[in-house]
Amino acid sequence: MSVLPAAAGLDQLPGAFAPRLIAWQRQHGRHGLPWQHTRDPYRVWLSEVMLQQTQVSTVLTYFDRFLHRFPDVQSLADAPADAVMSLWAGLGYYSRARNLHRCAQVVVKDHGGVFPSTAAQLQNLPGIGASTAAAIAAFCHGERVSIVDGNVRRVLARLLAFDQDLAQVASQRELWALAQGLLPQSPTPADMSAYTQGLMDLGATVCRRSQPLCERCPVQSLCQARASGAVTQFPVKSSRVKRRSESWWLLMLQSPSPAQGGMDFWLERRPAPGIWAGLFCPPVLRSEAELQQRVPAQAWQAAQHLPAVAHSLTHRELRLHPVVVCVDRSLVADFLAPGEWVTPDELATLGLPAPVRSLYQQLAS
Ligand code: SF4
């Protein structure tokens, strides 16, 4: 049986944690990400919003494309909502894109295009929560305030062997107060930047959800969970999200294109609020029978059923059943809700949910 080293007492943590984390980040942390080494709140904000619930490797492409199209808050505020949604398509959690757009408009209209400088003020903006506000304030203005995103909660819950249920808002607040107590004493802006990045890096690369790399951890001798041999029991979270399963039947109508010679596709805009709100999608029906009722009998005979696709959302497990039907476009208005025919070129520029886009790509290949 391995014998774990005793951890330093909790009273030693406030003085010891931050210096070790900062030194580790400077030597071993991540330094090449495109949103680092900047004090531009626009870039930090954009990266923080994109990184919520999304892997760094996925965000990298989106971040560059987004910045290329919208290099500053003014250009984002001026953009049509469709252009923003289209660039966001595939990143998921689309309310983030709507809030991003709204926030840019508020920054331009109410703050003269300049983000407020403190975490407290930043939290008043649409879509900016405590952790994003703290990241902007710490990275751009050196404010002494702690981020508390999911990765950081995991690190701190283990470090402190914090056994309160983090599904509860009161416990999250308590952990945040403890996080504030671990901040570096009298930090320079560069220290705050390294500390904040260090928390993120430690959570992403060392103190991972499963199989944490404790032997490489700069704070292992301070870690209460490691000393107790119960690392994976932290964080405590009672109500894990339970996903509901749903079947969606996608009516992928196509019709010979009078303009381009190929096929045009019928798309509707998804209603808001709801799943994929504001994005373009083929009509969604809840059963095959319901879908069949929407299609003229003659066209149904030639319908092509594509293989079902599984797609996970935060609260749902969707099973998508795509059915391709070729129709005479003059009939469509009679049996469908408002929508429009789009050419393959137009399709490429519209905001489509990622699984829907890949279905159309399959059709085209
Ligand atoms: Fe996480 Fe292990 Fe480091 Fe503790 S010692 S903070 S559990 S990586």
PDB file of C-alpha atoms in Angstrom, residues 25-221:
ATOM      1  CA  GLN A  25       2.891  28.808 -14.766  1.00  0.00           C
ATOM      2  CA  ARG A  26       5.904  30.859 -15.872  1.00  0.00           C
ATOM      3  CA  GLN A  27       7.988  27.761 -16.408  1.00  0.00           C
ATOM      4  CA  HIS A  28       5.531  25.022 -17.354  1.00  0.00           C
ATOM      5  CA  GLY A  29       2.229  26.709 -18.194  1.00  0.00           C
ATOM      6  CA  ARG A  30       0.730  27.417 -21.597  1.00  0.00           C
ATOM      7  CA  HIS A  31       2.174  30.490 -23.360  1.00  0.00           C
ATOM      8  CA  GLY A  32       1.368  30.177 -27.047  1.00  0.00           C
ATOM      9  CA  LEU A  33      -2.421  30.611 -27.073  1.00  0.00           C
ATOM     10  CA  PRO A  34      -3.542  33.470 -29.345  1.00  0.00           C
ATOM     11  CA  TRP A  35      -5.528  35.211 -26.597  1.00  0.00           C
ATOM     12  CA  GLN A  36      -2.545  35.387 -24.247  1.00  0.00           C
ATOM     13  CA  HIS A  37      -0.022  38.215 -23.957  1.00  0.00           C
ATOM     14  CA  THR A  38      -2.656  40.853 -24.541  1.00  0.00           C
ATOM     15  CA  ARG A  39      -4.378  43.366 -22.348  1.00  0.00           C
ATOM     16  CA  ASP A  40      -7.120  43.939 -24.866  1.00  0.00           C
ATOM     17  CA  PRO A  41     -10.401  43.246 -23.016  1.00  0.00           C
ATOM     18  CA  TYR A  42     -12.132  42.460 -26.315  1.00  0.00           C
ATOM     19  CA  ARG A  43      -9.803  39.538 -27.050  1.00  0.00           C
ATOM     20  CA  VAL A  44      -9.818  38.239 -23.486  1.00  0.00           C
ATOM     21  CA  TRP A  45     -13.619  38.470 -23.322  1.00  0.00           C
ATOM     22  CA  LEU A  46     -14.058  36.718 -26.666  1.00  0.00           C
ATOM     23  CA  SER A  47     -11.726  33.872 -25.682  1.00  0.00           C
ATOM     24  CA  GLU A  48     -13.350  33.442 -22.269  1.00  0.00           C
ATOM     25  CA  VAL A  49     -16.840  33.207 -23.745  1.00  0.00           C
ATOM     26  CA  MET A  50     -15.702  30.751 -26.426  1.00  0.00           C
ATOM     27  CA  LEU A  51     -13.852  28.603 -23.877  1.00  0.00           C
ATOM     28  CA  GLN A  52     -16.954  28.095 -21.721  1.00  0.00           C
ATOM     29  CA  GLN A  53     -17.887  24.413 -22.189  1.00  0.00           C
ATOM     30  CA  THR A  54     -15.559  24.144 -25.199  1.00  0.00           C
ATOM     31  CA  GLN A  55     -12.091  22.627 -25.661  1.00  0.00           C
ATOM     32  CA  VAL A  56      -9.126  24.890 -26.451  1.00  0.00           C
ATOM     33  CA  SER A  57      -8.368  22.902 -29.629  1.00  0.00           C
ATOM     34  CA  THR A  58     -11.873  23.681 -30.964  1.00  0.00           C
ATOM     35  CA  VAL A  59     -11.778  27.333 -29.950  1.00  0.00           C
ATOM     36  CA  LEU A  60      -8.474  28.042 -31.736  1.00  0.00           C
ATOM     37  CA  THR A  61      -9.978  28.040 -35.262  1.00  0.00           C
ATOM     38  CA  TYR A  62     -13.115  29.908 -34.252  1.00  0.00           C
ATOM     39  CA  PHE A  63     -11.189  32.580 -32.367  1.00  0.00           C
ATOM     40  CA  ASP A  64      -9.000  33.465 -35.359  1.00  0.00           C
ATOM     41  CA  ARG A  65     -11.916  33.476 -37.797  1.00  0.00           C
ATOM     42  CA  PHE A  66     -14.033  35.601 -35.480  1.00  0.00           C
ATOM     43  CA  LEU A  67     -11.260  38.150 -34.931  1.00  0.00           C
ATOM     44  CA  HIS A  68     -10.561  38.327 -38.634  1.00  0.00           C
ATOM     45  CA  ARG A  69     -14.207  39.162 -39.358  1.00  0.00           C
ATOM     46  CA  PHE A  70     -14.817  41.284 -36.236  1.00  0.00           C
ATOM     47  CA  PRO A  71     -11.475  42.774 -35.148  1.00  0.00           C
ATOM     48  CA  ASP A  72     -12.971  44.988 -32.420  1.00  0.00           C
ATOM     49  CA  VAL A  73     -16.061  45.542 -30.333  1.00  0.00           C
ATOM     50  CA  GLN A  74     -17.426  48.193 -32.713  1.00  0.00           C
ATOM     51  CA  SER A  75     -17.354  45.880 -35.737  1.00  0.00           C
ATOM     52  CA  LEU A  76     -19.061  43.142 -33.731  1.00  0.00           C
ATOM     53  CA  ALA A  77     -21.749  45.541 -32.470  1.00  0.00           C
ATOM     54  CA  ASP A  78     -22.431  46.764 -36.023  1.00  0.00           C
ATOM     55  CA  ALA A  79     -22.713  43.253 -37.510  1.00  0.00           C
ATOM     56  CA  PRO A  80     -26.074  41.691 -38.411  1.00  0.00           C
ATOM     57  CA  ALA A  81     -27.099  38.974 -35.939  1.00  0.00           C
ATOM     58  CA  ASP A  82     -27.038  36.389 -38.752  1.00  0.00           C
ATOM     59  CA  ALA A  83     -23.382  37.085 -39.504  1.00  0.00           C
ATOM     60  CA  VAL A  84     -22.486  36.499 -35.831  1.00  0.00           C
ATOM     61  CA  MET A  85     -24.548  33.309 -35.589  1.00  0.00           C
ATOM     62  CA  SER A  86     -23.082  32.025 -38.829  1.00  0.00           C
ATOM     63  CA  LEU A  87     -19.507  32.390 -37.539  1.00  0.00           C
ATOM     64  CA  TRP A  88     -20.498  30.761 -34.247  1.00  0.00           C
ATOM     65  CA  ALA A  89     -22.219  27.782 -35.838  1.00  0.00           C
ATOM     66  CA  GLY A  90     -20.629  24.543 -34.654  1.00  0.00           C
ATOM     67  CA  LEU A  91     -19.392  25.911 -31.311  1.00  0.00           C
ATOM     68  CA  GLY A  92     -22.732  25.097 -29.652  1.00  0.00           C
ATOM     69  CA  TYR A  93     -24.418  26.831 -26.688  1.00  0.00           C
ATOM     70  CA  TYR A  94     -25.764  29.476 -29.043  1.00  0.00           C
ATOM     71  CA  SER A  95     -27.020  31.755 -26.285  1.00  0.00           C
ATOM     72  CA  ARG A  96     -23.344  32.655 -25.875  1.00  0.00           C
ATOM     73  CA  ALA A  97     -23.289  34.127 -29.391  1.00  0.00           C
ATOM     74  CA  ARG A  98     -26.503  36.076 -28.866  1.00  0.00           C
ATOM     75  CA  ASN A  99     -25.197  37.485 -25.571  1.00  0.00           C
ATOM     76  CA  LEU A 100     -21.846  38.278 -27.165  1.00  0.00           C
ATOM     77  CA  HIS A 101     -23.550  40.351 -29.819  1.00  0.00           C
ATOM     78  CA  ARG A 102     -25.820  42.075 -27.305  1.00  0.00           C
ATOM     79  CA  CYS A 103     -22.900  42.770 -24.971  1.00  0.00           C
ATOM     80  CA  ALA A 104     -20.874  44.380 -27.787  1.00  0.00           C
ATOM     81  CA  GLN A 105     -23.830  46.644 -28.561  1.00  0.00           C
ATOM     82  CA  VAL A 106     -24.163  47.656 -24.880  1.00  0.00           C
ATOM     83  CA  VAL A 107     -20.402  48.359 -24.612  1.00  0.00           C
ATOM     84  CA  VAL A 108     -20.598  50.593 -27.687  1.00  0.00           C
ATOM     85  CA  LYS A 109     -23.849  52.316 -26.757  1.00  0.00           C
ATOM     86  CA  ASP A 110     -23.438  52.764 -22.990  1.00  0.00           C
ATOM     87  CA  HIS A 111     -19.650  52.744 -22.522  1.00  0.00           C
ATOM     88  CA  GLY A 112     -18.366  54.479 -25.657  1.00  0.00           C
ATOM     89  CA  GLY A 113     -16.866  51.234 -26.995  1.00  0.00           C
ATOM     90  CA  VAL A 114     -14.623  50.722 -23.927  1.00  0.00           C
ATOM     91  CA  PHE A 115     -15.149  47.768 -21.576  1.00  0.00           C
ATOM     92  CA  PRO A 116     -15.501  48.757 -17.890  1.00  0.00           C
ATOM     93  CA  SER A 117     -12.325  47.970 -15.956  1.00  0.00           C
ATOM     94  CA  THR A 118     -13.483  46.268 -12.741  1.00  0.00           C
ATOM     95  CA  ALA A 119     -14.929  42.797 -12.277  1.00  0.00           C
ATOM     96  CA  ALA A 120     -17.930  44.260 -10.440  1.00  0.00           C
ATOM     97  CA  GLN A 121     -18.808  46.579 -13.364  1.00  0.00           C
ATOM     98  CA  LEU A 122     -18.124  43.947 -15.998  1.00  0.00           C
ATOM     99  CA  GLN A 123     -20.659  41.595 -14.417  1.00  0.00           C
ATOM    100  CA  ASN A 124     -23.432  44.039 -15.289  1.00  0.00           C
ATOM    101  CA  LEU A 125     -22.928  43.368 -18.995  1.00  0.00           C
ATOM    102  CA  PRO A 126     -25.030  40.756 -20.851  1.00  0.00           C
ATOM    103  CA  GLY A 127     -23.563  37.249 -20.721  1.00  0.00           C
ATOM    104  CA  ILE A 128     -20.610  38.171 -18.478  1.00  0.00           C
ATOM    105  CA  GLY A 129     -20.636  36.108 -15.285  1.00  0.00           C
ATOM    106  CA  ALA A 130     -18.341  36.250 -12.259  1.00  0.00           C
ATOM    107  CA  SER A 131     -15.554  34.144 -13.746  1.00  0.00           C
ATOM    108  CA  THR A 132     -15.405  35.884 -17.135  1.00  0.00           C
ATOM    109  CA  ALA A 133     -15.504  39.285 -15.394  1.00  0.00           C
ATOM    110  CA  ALA A 134     -12.653  38.210 -13.100  1.00  0.00           C
ATOM    111  CA  ALA A 135     -10.575  36.943 -16.030  1.00  0.00           C
ATOM    112  CA  ILE A 136     -10.932  40.227 -17.937  1.00  0.00           C
ATOM    113  CA  ALA A 137     -10.197  42.343 -14.839  1.00  0.00           C
ATOM    114  CA  ALA A 138      -7.200  40.212 -13.783  1.00  0.00           C
ATOM    115  CA  PHE A 139      -5.611  39.812 -17.231  1.00  0.00           C
ATOM    116  CA  CYS A 140      -6.234  43.330 -18.522  1.00  0.00           C
ATOM    117  CA  HIS A 141      -6.088  45.453 -15.363  1.00  0.00           C
ATOM    118  CA  GLY A 142      -4.248  43.307 -12.786  1.00  0.00           C
ATOM    119  CA  GLU A 143      -7.259  43.331 -10.431  1.00  0.00           C
ATOM    120  CA  ARG A 144      -6.842  41.033  -7.442  1.00  0.00           C
ATOM    121  CA  VAL A 145      -9.857  38.825  -8.064  1.00  0.00           C
ATOM    122  CA  SER A 146     -10.198  35.077  -8.598  1.00  0.00           C
ATOM    123  CA  ILE A 147     -11.682  33.242 -11.554  1.00  0.00           C
ATOM    124  CA  VAL A 148     -13.959  30.343 -10.651  1.00  0.00           C
ATOM    125  CA  ASP A 149     -14.849  28.400 -13.781  1.00  0.00           C
ATOM    126  CA  GLY A 150     -15.505  24.648 -13.761  1.00  0.00           C
ATOM    127  CA  ASN A 151     -11.833  23.654 -14.049  1.00  0.00           C
ATOM    128  CA  VAL A 152     -10.795  26.023 -11.272  1.00  0.00           C
ATOM    129  CA  ARG A 153     -13.570  24.774  -8.995  1.00  0.00           C
ATOM    130  CA  ARG A 154     -12.224  21.277  -9.425  1.00  0.00           C
ATOM    131  CA  VAL A 155      -8.647  22.342  -8.561  1.00  0.00           C
ATOM    132  CA  LEU A 156      -9.714  24.307  -5.508  1.00  0.00           C
ATOM    133  CA  ALA A 157     -12.169  21.688  -4.265  1.00  0.00           C
ATOM    134  CA  ARG A 158      -9.337  19.134  -4.318  1.00  0.00           C
ATOM    135  CA  LEU A 159      -6.714  21.465  -2.905  1.00  0.00           C
ATOM    136  CA  LEU A 160      -8.966  22.340   0.024  1.00  0.00           C
ATOM    137  CA  ALA A 161     -10.806  18.991   0.224  1.00  0.00           C
ATOM    138  CA  PHE A 162     -13.908  21.170  -0.030  1.00  0.00           C
ATOM    139  CA  ASP A 163     -16.761  18.770   0.725  1.00  0.00           C
ATOM    140  CA  GLN A 164     -19.783  21.020   0.150  1.00  0.00           C
ATOM    141  CA  ASP A 165     -22.103  20.217  -2.747  1.00  0.00           C
ATOM    142  CA  LEU A 166     -21.032  22.417  -5.665  1.00  0.00           C
ATOM    143  CA  ALA A 167     -24.412  21.945  -7.327  1.00  0.00           C
ATOM    144  CA  GLN A 168     -25.602  24.468  -4.687  1.00  0.00           C
ATOM    145  CA  VAL A 169     -25.110  28.171  -5.362  1.00  0.00           C
ATOM    146  CA  ALA A 170     -24.325  28.807  -1.668  1.00  0.00           C
ATOM    147  CA  SER A 171     -21.433  26.298  -1.837  1.00  0.00           C
ATOM    148  CA  GLN A 172     -20.121  27.904  -5.013  1.00  0.00           C
ATOM    149  CA  ARG A 173     -20.111  31.268  -3.227  1.00  0.00           C
ATOM    150  CA  GLU A 174     -18.296  29.753  -0.266  1.00  0.00           C
ATOM    151  CA  LEU A 175     -15.630  28.280  -2.537  1.00  0.00           C
ATOM    152  CA  TRP A 176     -15.241  31.619  -4.314  1.00  0.00           C
ATOM    153  CA  ALA A 177     -14.656  33.335  -0.951  1.00  0.00           C
ATOM    154  CA  LEU A 178     -11.958  30.749  -0.170  1.00  0.00           C
ATOM    155  CA  ALA A 179     -10.465  31.336  -3.632  1.00  0.00           C
ATOM    156  CA  GLN A 180     -10.214  35.046  -2.856  1.00  0.00           C
ATOM    157  CA  GLY A 181      -8.200  34.115   0.263  1.00  0.00           C
ATOM    158  CA  LEU A 182      -5.644  32.250  -1.878  1.00  0.00           C
ATOM    159  CA  LEU A 183      -4.846  35.195  -4.185  1.00  0.00           C
ATOM    160  CA  PRO A 184      -1.258  36.457  -4.275  1.00  0.00           C
ATOM    161  CA  GLN A 185      -0.392  39.157  -1.735  1.00  0.00           C
ATOM    162  CA  SER A 186       0.329  42.580  -3.322  1.00  0.00           C
ATOM    163  CA  PRO A 187       0.655  41.194  -6.877  1.00  0.00           C
ATOM    164  CA  THR A 188       1.905  43.137  -9.894  1.00  0.00           C
ATOM    165  CA  PRO A 189      -0.356  42.992 -12.979  1.00  0.00           C
ATOM    166  CA  ALA A 190       2.061  40.422 -14.439  1.00  0.00           C
ATOM    167  CA  ASP A 191       1.720  38.277 -11.284  1.00  0.00           C
ATOM    168  CA  MET A 192      -2.081  38.410 -11.486  1.00  0.00           C
ATOM    169  CA  SER A 193      -1.915  37.426 -15.124  1.00  0.00           C
ATOM    170  CA  ALA A 194       0.393  34.440 -14.403  1.00  0.00           C
ATOM    171  CA  TYR A 195      -1.691  33.404 -11.385  1.00  0.00           C
ATOM    172  CA  THR A 196      -4.978  33.490 -13.310  1.00  0.00           C
ATOM    173  CA  GLN A 197      -3.489  31.656 -16.265  1.00  0.00           C
ATOM    174  CA  GLY A 198      -1.868  29.213 -13.829  1.00  0.00           C
ATOM    175  CA  LEU A 199      -5.236  28.284 -12.335  1.00  0.00           C
ATOM    176  CA  MET A 200      -6.589  27.636 -15.819  1.00  0.00           C
ATOM    177  CA  ASP A 201      -3.524  25.687 -16.925  1.00  0.00           C
ATOM    178  CA  LEU A 202      -3.394  23.553 -13.801  1.00  0.00           C
ATOM    179  CA  GLY A 203      -7.060  22.582 -14.199  1.00  0.00           C
ATOM    180  CA  ALA A 204      -6.731  21.870 -17.928  1.00  0.00           C
ATOM    181  CA  THR A 205      -3.417  20.018 -18.031  1.00  0.00           C
ATOM    182  CA  VAL A 206      -2.616  18.559 -14.569  1.00  0.00           C
ATOM    183  CA  CYS A 207      -5.572  18.479 -12.190  1.00  0.00           C
ATOM    184  CA  ARG A 208      -7.762  16.860 -14.835  1.00  0.00           C
ATOM    185  CA  ARG A 209     -11.249  15.555 -14.222  1.00  0.00           C
ATOM    186  CA  SER A 210     -10.149  11.943 -14.476  1.00  0.00           C
ATOM    187  CA  GLN A 211      -6.624  10.667 -13.888  1.00  0.00           C
ATOM    188  CA  PRO A 212      -5.118  13.875 -12.484  1.00  0.00           C
ATOM    189  CA  LEU A 213      -1.330  14.036 -12.791  1.00  0.00           C
ATOM    190  CA  CYS A 214      -0.639  14.690  -9.111  1.00  0.00           C
ATOM    191  CA  GLU A 215       3.013  13.705  -9.352  1.00  0.00           C
ATOM    192  CA  ARG A 216       3.550  16.675 -11.712  1.00  0.00           C
ATOM    193  CA  CYS A 217       1.515  19.123  -9.668  1.00  0.00           C
ATOM    194  CA  PRO A 218       3.303  22.168  -8.244  1.00  0.00           C
ATOM    195  CA  VAL A 219       1.004  22.257  -5.204  1.00  0.00           C
ATOM    196  CA  GLN A 220       0.825  18.557  -4.419  1.00  0.00           C
ATOM    197  CA  SER A 221       2.382  19.020  -0.966  1.00  0.00           C
TER     198      SER A 221
END
